[in-house]
Amino acid sequence: MQAILALEDGRIFRGEGYGSPGECQGEVVFNTSLTGYQEIATDPSYAGQIVVLTNPQIGNYGTNQADNEAAKPFIEGLIVREFSRVSSNWRSEQVTDEYMERYQVPVLAEIDTRALVRHLRDNGVMRGVISTVSSDVEALVQKARKIRKMDGTDLAKVVSTKTIYTFDESDSHNQTGDPLLTPGVDRPQLHVVAYDFGMKRNILRMLTREGCKVTVVPAQTSAEDVLGMKPDGVFLSNGPGDPEPVDYAVNAIRGMMGRVPVFGICLGHQLCGLALGGKTYKLKFGHHGGNHPVRNNATGKVEITAHNHNFAVDPESVNANEVELTHVDLNDNTLEGLRHKTLPLFSVQYHPEAAPGPHDSHYLFRDFRNLMEEWKG
């Protein structure tokens, strides 16, 4: 079937439609990962977005339940160069075309994704509509222009869990592939309360690999309720949307600072920055992919890291007397990590759990474990 992508600036791309027929809309972003399309599709941080994958061949190894980072895909739509309708992998349980149709995700293929990505790099991310049911280009462009902008939008409370639950590793699968992460190696179990702003499942796996019992709470849970659970540490997850309207989480972080160790990633990092008095801003086309070089300022080592974010913390807005800037992105010098100099709080902008992506930053979960042990004395 024929499909059209209409961008808010009037640019049109025509190709073949796969997955679910119909129409979807959202902010169009590109991801440079070479593999892991299913993990990308099921990352809740992509809520409200249409994802363009730069790797030209997508879908060829199929899908399976073990690779889901959430119960279902959260992307609004998918755009690729070549989309495979067959699976060539022993782990595949369902071909990708059927998987996307099952979860009502439209797929646009057979377009020049290089041209689209360059357009987004030059002009910034923009709103767009994928349609297999309408050929009225002008109407689709107008529809794209009416889509609510990501700026100022709180999506964390939309994708968050609605109930408190304890993560059970036996209900999941170990996809870390890291032999150094062995559960409970002669270390007492620690209790971590994890805020779900759109959390990926591999984060929970990584915490349990460090001997942690993990209680997951909704995004709008108060600091008092969390502290009442007597956690050894608090984790702040990734998530979609603009961090600034997530003021309830900022207030909760301020209520926990200095009372319990805190570790945040992605949106959790941005919320830490706001709680420490900093400011955030929107990047031109964001960071999305599993191949971003980040320098650890303390060691000088470069980590290849996985990213998925449109917003960043302004390093100039953070109080240098209180906060150490620990990591920096070597592509554009954006702030990638911070640590409070006296309180047990640190965060990184990227995804140390990867899934998909490299394992260079797995050590951060061990650092969190060590911080909790030091705080307990």
Coordinates of C-alpha atoms in Angstrom, one line a residue:
M1 CA 0.0 0.0 0.0
Q2 CA 1.1 3.6 -0.7
A3 CA 2.1 5.8 2.3
I4 CA 3.0 9.4 2.7
L5 CA 5.0 11.4 5.3
A6 CA 4.0 15.0 5.5
L7 CA 6.2 17.4 7.6
E8 CA 5.0 20.6 9.0
D9 CA 7.3 22.6 6.7
G10 CA 5.6 21.1 3.7
R11 CA 8.3 18.5 2.8
I12 CA 6.7 15.3 1.5
F13 CA 8.1 11.7 1.3
R14 CA 6.2 9.0 -0.5
G15 CA 6.8 5.3 -0.1
E16 CA 5.3 1.9 0.8
G17 CA 3.2 1.3 3.9
Y18 CA 3.7 -1.7 6.2
G19 CA 2.6 -2.6 9.7
S20 CA -0.7 -1.1 10.6
P21 CA -2.7 0.7 7.9
G22 CA -4.1 4.1 8.8
E23 CA -2.6 7.3 10.1
C24 CA -0.3 8.4 12.9
Q25 CA 1.2 11.7 14.0
G26 CA 4.0 13.0 16.2
E27 CA 7.4 14.6 16.4
V28 CA 9.8 13.1 13.8
V29 CA 13.2 12.1 15.1
F30 CA 16.0 9.9 13.8
N31 CA 18.0 7.1 15.6
T32 CA 21.4 6.0 14.4
S33 CA 21.5 2.6 16.2
L34 CA 22.6 -0.3 14.0
T35 CA 20.4 -2.8 15.7
G36 CA 17.7 -3.1 18.3
Y37 CA 14.7 -1.8 16.4
Q38 CA 12.3 -3.7 18.7
E39 CA 13.9 -2.2 21.9
I40 CA 13.7 1.2 20.3
A41 CA 10.0 0.7 19.4
T42 CA 9.1 -0.3 22.9
D43 CA 11.0 2.4 24.7
P44 CA 8.4 4.6 26.4
S45 CA 10.7 7.6 26.0
Y46 CA 9.5 7.7 22.3
A47 CA 5.9 8.4 23.2
G48 CA 4.6 11.0 20.9
Q49 CA 7.3 10.5 18.3
I50 CA 7.8 9.0 14.9
V51 CA 11.2 7.3 14.6
V52 CA 13.4 7.3 11.5
L53 CA 16.0 4.5 11.6
T54 CA 19.2 5.3 9.7
N55 CA 20.3 1.7 9.4
P56 CA 18.9 0.8 5.9
Q57 CA 17.7 -2.8 6.6
I58 CA 15.1 -3.2 9.4
G59 CA 12.9 -6.1 10.4
N60 CA 15.2 -8.9 9.1
Y61 CA 15.6 -10.7 12.4
G62 CA 12.0 -10.5 13.5
T63 CA 10.7 -9.9 17.0
N64 CA 10.2 -11.7 20.3
Q65 CA 8.8 -11.0 23.7
A66 CA 12.1 -11.2 25.4
D67 CA 13.4 -8.1 23.6
N68 CA 10.5 -5.8 24.6
E69 CA 11.5 -2.9 26.8
A70 CA 7.9 -2.3 27.8
A71 CA 4.6 -4.2 27.3
K72 CA 4.0 -2.7 23.9
P73 CA 5.5 -0.3 21.4
F74 CA 5.4 3.4 22.3
I75 CA 6.5 4.9 19.0
E76 CA 3.7 6.5 17.0
G77 CA 5.2 5.4 13.7
L78 CA 8.3 4.0 12.1
I79 CA 10.2 5.1 9.0
V80 CA 12.9 3.0 7.3
R81 CA 14.7 2.5 4.0
E82 CA 14.1 -1.2 3.5
F83 CA 11.6 -3.2 5.6
S84 CA 11.8 -7.0 5.7
R85 CA 8.6 -9.0 5.6
V86 CA 10.4 -12.2 6.6
S87 CA 12.4 -13.2 9.7
S88 CA 15.9 -14.7 9.6
N89 CA 16.7 -15.5 13.2
W90 CA 16.2 -18.5 15.5
R91 CA 14.9 -16.2 18.3
S92 CA 12.2 -14.7 16.2
E93 CA 8.6 -15.4 17.3
Q94 CA 6.8 -13.0 14.9
V95 CA 7.8 -11.2 11.8
T96 CA 8.2 -7.5 12.3
D97 CA 5.5 -6.5 9.8
E98 CA 2.9 -8.6 11.8
Y99 CA 4.3 -7.3 15.1
M100 CA 3.8 -3.6 14.0
E101 CA 0.3 -4.4 12.7
R102 CA -0.6 -6.2 15.9
Y103 CA 0.3 -3.1 18.0
Q104 CA -1.1 -0.6 15.4
V105 CA 2.1 1.0 14.5
P106 CA 2.2 2.3 10.9
V107 CA 5.5 1.8 9.0
L108 CA 6.7 3.9 6.1
A109 CA 9.4 2.3 3.9
E110 CA 11.1 2.6 0.5
I111 CA 12.0 6.3 1.0
D112 CA 15.4 8.0 1.0
T113 CA 16.0 8.1 4.7
R114 CA 19.3 9.8 4.2
A115 CA 17.5 12.8 2.7
L116 CA 15.0 12.8 5.5
V117 CA 17.7 12.7 8.2
R118 CA 19.7 15.4 6.6
H119 CA 16.5 17.5 6.4
L120 CA 16.0 17.0 10.2
R121 CA 19.6 17.7 11.0
D122 CA 19.6 21.0 9.0
N123 CA 16.2 22.2 10.2
G124 CA 15.6 20.5 13.5
V125 CA 13.0 17.9 14.5
M126 CA 9.5 18.7 13.3
R127 CA 6.0 17.4 13.5
G128 CA 4.8 15.0 10.9
V129 CA 2.0 12.7 9.8
I130 CA 2.3 9.3 8.2
S131 CA -0.8 8.2 6.3
T132 CA -1.9 5.3 4.1
V133 CA -5.5 6.5 3.9
S134 CA -5.1 10.0 2.5
S135 CA -3.4 11.4 -0.6
D136 CA -4.4 15.0 0.2
V137 CA -0.9 16.4 0.8
E138 CA -2.0 19.9 1.8
A139 CA -4.5 18.5 4.3
L140 CA -1.8 16.3 5.8
V141 CA 0.7 19.2 6.1
Q142 CA -2.0 21.3 7.9
K143 CA -2.7 18.4 10.2
A144 CA 1.1 18.2 11.0
R145 CA 1.1 21.9 11.9
K146 CA -1.7 21.4 14.4
I147 CA 0.1 18.6 16.4
R148 CA 0.9 19.6 19.9
K149 CA 4.5 20.5 20.3
M150 CA 6.7 18.5 22.7
D151 CA 7.9 21.7 24.4
G152 CA 5.9 22.1 27.6
T153 CA 4.3 18.7 27.4
D154 CA 4.4 16.3 30.4
L155 CA 4.2 12.8 29.1
A156 CA 5.8 11.1 32.1
K157 CA 2.6 10.8 34.0
V158 CA 0.9 9.5 30.8
V159 CA 3.2 6.5 30.3
S160 CA 4.0 5.8 33.9
T161 CA 2.7 2.8 35.8
K162 CA -0.5 3.4 37.6
T163 CA 0.2 1.1 40.5
I164 CA 3.1 0.2 42.8
Y165 CA 4.7 -3.1 42.1
T166 CA 7.9 -5.1 42.9
F167 CA 10.0 -6.2 39.9
D168 CA 10.4 -9.9 39.7
E169 CA 13.5 -10.9 37.7
S170 CA 12.0 -14.4 37.1
D171 CA 9.3 -12.8 35.0
S172 CA 11.8 -11.2 32.7
H173 CA 14.9 -12.2 30.7
N174 CA 18.5 -11.4 31.2
Q175 CA 19.6 -9.4 28.1
T176 CA 22.6 -7.6 29.7
G177 CA 25.1 -10.0 28.3
D178 CA 27.6 -8.8 31.0
P179 CA 29.3 -11.7 32.9
L180 CA 30.4 -9.2 35.6
L181 CA 26.8 -8.6 36.6
T182 CA 26.0 -11.6 38.8
P183 CA 23.2 -11.3 41.3
G184 CA 23.8 -11.3 45.0
V185 CA 27.5 -12.0 45.1
D186 CA 27.9 -12.3 48.9
R187 CA 26.3 -8.9 49.3
P188 CA 23.1 -8.1 51.3
Q189 CA 20.0 -7.2 49.3
L190 CA 19.3 -3.5 49.2
H191 CA 15.9 -1.9 48.6
V192 CA 15.6 0.5 45.7
V193 CA 12.5 2.5 45.0
A194 CA 12.4 3.3 41.3
Y195 CA 10.3 6.2 39.9
D196 CA 8.7 5.1 36.6
F197 CA 8.6 8.1 34.2
G198 CA 8.7 5.7 31.3
M199 CA 11.2 3.2 32.5
K200 CA 12.8 0.6 30.2
R201 CA 12.8 -3.0 31.5
N202 CA 16.5 -3.5 31.3
I203 CA 17.0 -0.9 34.0
L204 CA 15.2 -3.1 36.4
R205 CA 17.2 -6.1 35.3
M206 CA 20.5 -4.2 35.9
L207 CA 19.4 -3.1 39.4
T208 CA 18.5 -6.7 40.4
R209 CA 21.8 -7.9 39.0
E210 CA 23.4 -5.6 41.6
G211 CA 21.5 -7.4 44.4
C212 CA 18.6 -4.9 44.7
K213 CA 15.0 -5.5 45.5
V214 CA 13.2 -3.0 43.3
T215 CA 9.8 -1.4 44.1
V216 CA 8.5 0.6 41.1
V217 CA 6.2 3.6 41.9
P218 CA 4.1 6.0 39.7
A219 CA 5.7 9.2 38.5
Q220 CA 3.5 11.4 40.8
T221 CA 4.5 9.6 44.0
S222 CA 5.5 12.0 46.8
A223 CA 8.8 12.1 48.6
E224 CA 7.0 11.3 51.9
D225 CA 5.4 8.1 50.4
V226 CA 8.8 6.9 49.0
L227 CA 10.7 7.6 52.2
G228 CA 8.0 5.8 54.1
M229 CA 9.0 2.7 52.2
K230 CA 12.4 3.0 53.9
P231 CA 14.5 2.6 50.7
D232 CA 18.3 2.2 50.6
G233 CA 18.2 4.3 47.4
V234 CA 15.9 6.0 44.9
F235 CA 16.2 5.6 41.2
L236 CA 14.8 8.1 38.7
S237 CA 14.1 6.6 35.3
N238 CA 14.1 7.8 31.7
G239 CA 10.9 9.1 30.1
P240 CA 9.4 11.2 27.3
G241 CA 8.5 14.8 27.0
D242 CA 9.7 18.1 28.4
P243 CA 11.1 17.9 32.0
E244 CA 10.1 21.4 33.0
P245 CA 6.3 20.7 33.5
V246 CA 7.2 17.6 35.6
D247 CA 7.3 19.8 38.7
Y248 CA 5.8 17.2 41.0
A249 CA 8.9 15.0 40.4
V250 CA 11.3 18.0 40.9
N251 CA 9.6 18.7 44.3
A252 CA 9.9 15.0 45.2
I253 CA 13.6 15.0 44.4
R254 CA 14.1 18.1 46.6
G255 CA 12.3 16.3 49.4
M256 CA 14.6 13.3 49.2
M257 CA 18.0 15.0 48.6
G258 CA 20.3 14.3 51.5
R259 CA 18.0 11.8 53.0
V260 CA 18.6 8.9 50.7
P261 CA 21.0 8.2 47.8
V262 CA 19.6 9.2 44.4
F263 CA 20.6 8.0 40.9
G264 CA 18.9 9.4 37.8
I265 CA 19.2 8.7 34.0
C266 CA 17.9 10.6 31.0
L267 CA 14.7 12.4 32.1
G268 CA 15.7 11.5 35.7
H269 CA 19.0 13.4 35.0
Q270 CA 17.1 16.4 33.7
L271 CA 14.8 16.4 36.7
C272 CA 17.9 16.3 39.0
G273 CA 19.3 19.3 37.2
L274 CA 16.0 21.2 37.8
A275 CA 15.9 20.1 41.4
L276 CA 19.4 21.5 41.9
G277 CA 18.3 24.9 40.6
G278 CA 19.4 24.4 36.9
K279 CA 17.6 24.9 33.7
T280 CA 16.9 22.7 30.7
Y281 CA 16.6 23.4 27.0
K282 CA 15.6 21.6 23.8
L283 CA 18.3 20.3 21.4
K284 CA 17.9 21.0 17.7
F285 CA 17.5 17.4 16.7
G286 CA 18.2 15.5 20.0
H287 CA 20.4 12.5 20.7
H288 CA 19.1 9.2 19.6
G289 CA 21.3 6.2 19.0
G290 CA 23.7 3.7 20.4
N291 CA 27.0 5.2 19.3
H292 CA 27.5 8.5 21.1
P293 CA 31.0 9.2 22.6
V294 CA 30.9 10.6 26.1
R295 CA 34.0 11.6 28.1
N296 CA 34.2 10.8 31.8
N297 CA 35.8 13.9 33.2
A298 CA 37.1 12.1 36.3
T299 CA 39.0 9.4 34.4
G300 CA 39.4 11.0 31.0
K301 CA 38.1 7.8 29.5
V302 CA 35.6 7.9 26.5
E303 CA 32.5 5.7 26.8
I304 CA 30.4 4.8 23.7
T305 CA 26.9 5.3 25.0
A306 CA 23.2 4.9 24.1
H307 CA 21.1 8.0 23.9
N308 CA 17.4 8.9 23.6
H309 CA 16.6 12.5 24.5
N310 CA 15.5 15.8 23.1
F311 CA 16.2 18.0 26.1
A312 CA 19.4 18.7 28.1
V313 CA 20.6 20.4 31.3
D314 CA 22.3 23.8 30.7
P315 CA 25.7 23.4 32.4
E316 CA 25.9 27.2 32.9
S317 CA 22.8 27.1 35.0
V318 CA 24.1 24.7 37.6
N319 CA 25.8 25.9 40.8
A320 CA 29.5 24.9 40.3
N321 CA 30.1 25.3 44.1
E322 CA 27.6 22.4 44.8
V323 CA 27.6 20.3 41.7
E324 CA 30.4 18.6 39.7
L325 CA 29.9 18.1 36.0
T326 CA 31.0 14.5 35.5
H327 CA 30.4 13.7 31.8
V328 CA 30.4 15.6 28.5
D329 CA 29.2 14.6 25.0
L330 CA 32.1 14.8 22.6
N331 CA 29.8 15.4 19.6
D332 CA 28.4 18.7 20.7
N333 CA 29.7 19.3 24.3
T334 CA 26.3 18.9 26.0
L335 CA 26.3 18.0 29.6
E336 CA 26.0 14.2 30.1
G337 CA 26.4 13.8 33.8
L338 CA 26.5 15.5 37.2
R339 CA 27.1 14.7 40.9
H340 CA 26.4 16.7 44.0
K341 CA 29.6 17.4 45.9
T342 CA 28.2 16.7 49.3
L343 CA 24.9 14.9 49.0
P344 CA 24.5 11.3 47.7
L345 CA 23.1 12.2 44.3
F346 CA 24.3 11.6 40.8
S347 CA 22.8 11.3 37.3
V348 CA 23.7 10.8 33.7
Q349 CA 21.9 12.0 30.5
Y350 CA 22.5 8.8 28.5
H351 CA 21.3 5.2 29.0
P352 CA 23.8 3.0 30.9
E353 CA 21.5 0.0 30.6
A354 CA 21.7 0.4 26.8
A355 CA 19.2 -2.2 25.3
P356 CA 20.1 -1.6 22.6
G357 CA 23.6 -0.3 22.8
P358 CA 27.2 -0.8 24.2
H359 CA 28.0 -1.8 27.7
D360 CA 30.7 0.7 28.5
S361 CA 28.5 2.4 31.2
H362 CA 27.2 -0.6 33.1
Y363 CA 29.6 0.4 35.9
L364 CA 27.2 3.2 37.0
F365 CA 24.8 0.6 38.5
R366 CA 27.7 -0.7 40.5
D367 CA 28.5 2.9 41.6
F368 CA 24.9 3.3 42.8
R369 CA 25.2 0.1 44.8
N370 CA 28.4 1.3 46.4
L371 CA 26.9 4.7 47.2
M372 CA 24.0 3.0 49.0
E373 CA 26.3 0.8 51.0
E374 CA 28.5 3.8 52.0
W375 CA 25.4 5.8 53.0
K376 CA 24.2 3.0 55.2
G377 CA 27.6 2.9 56.9

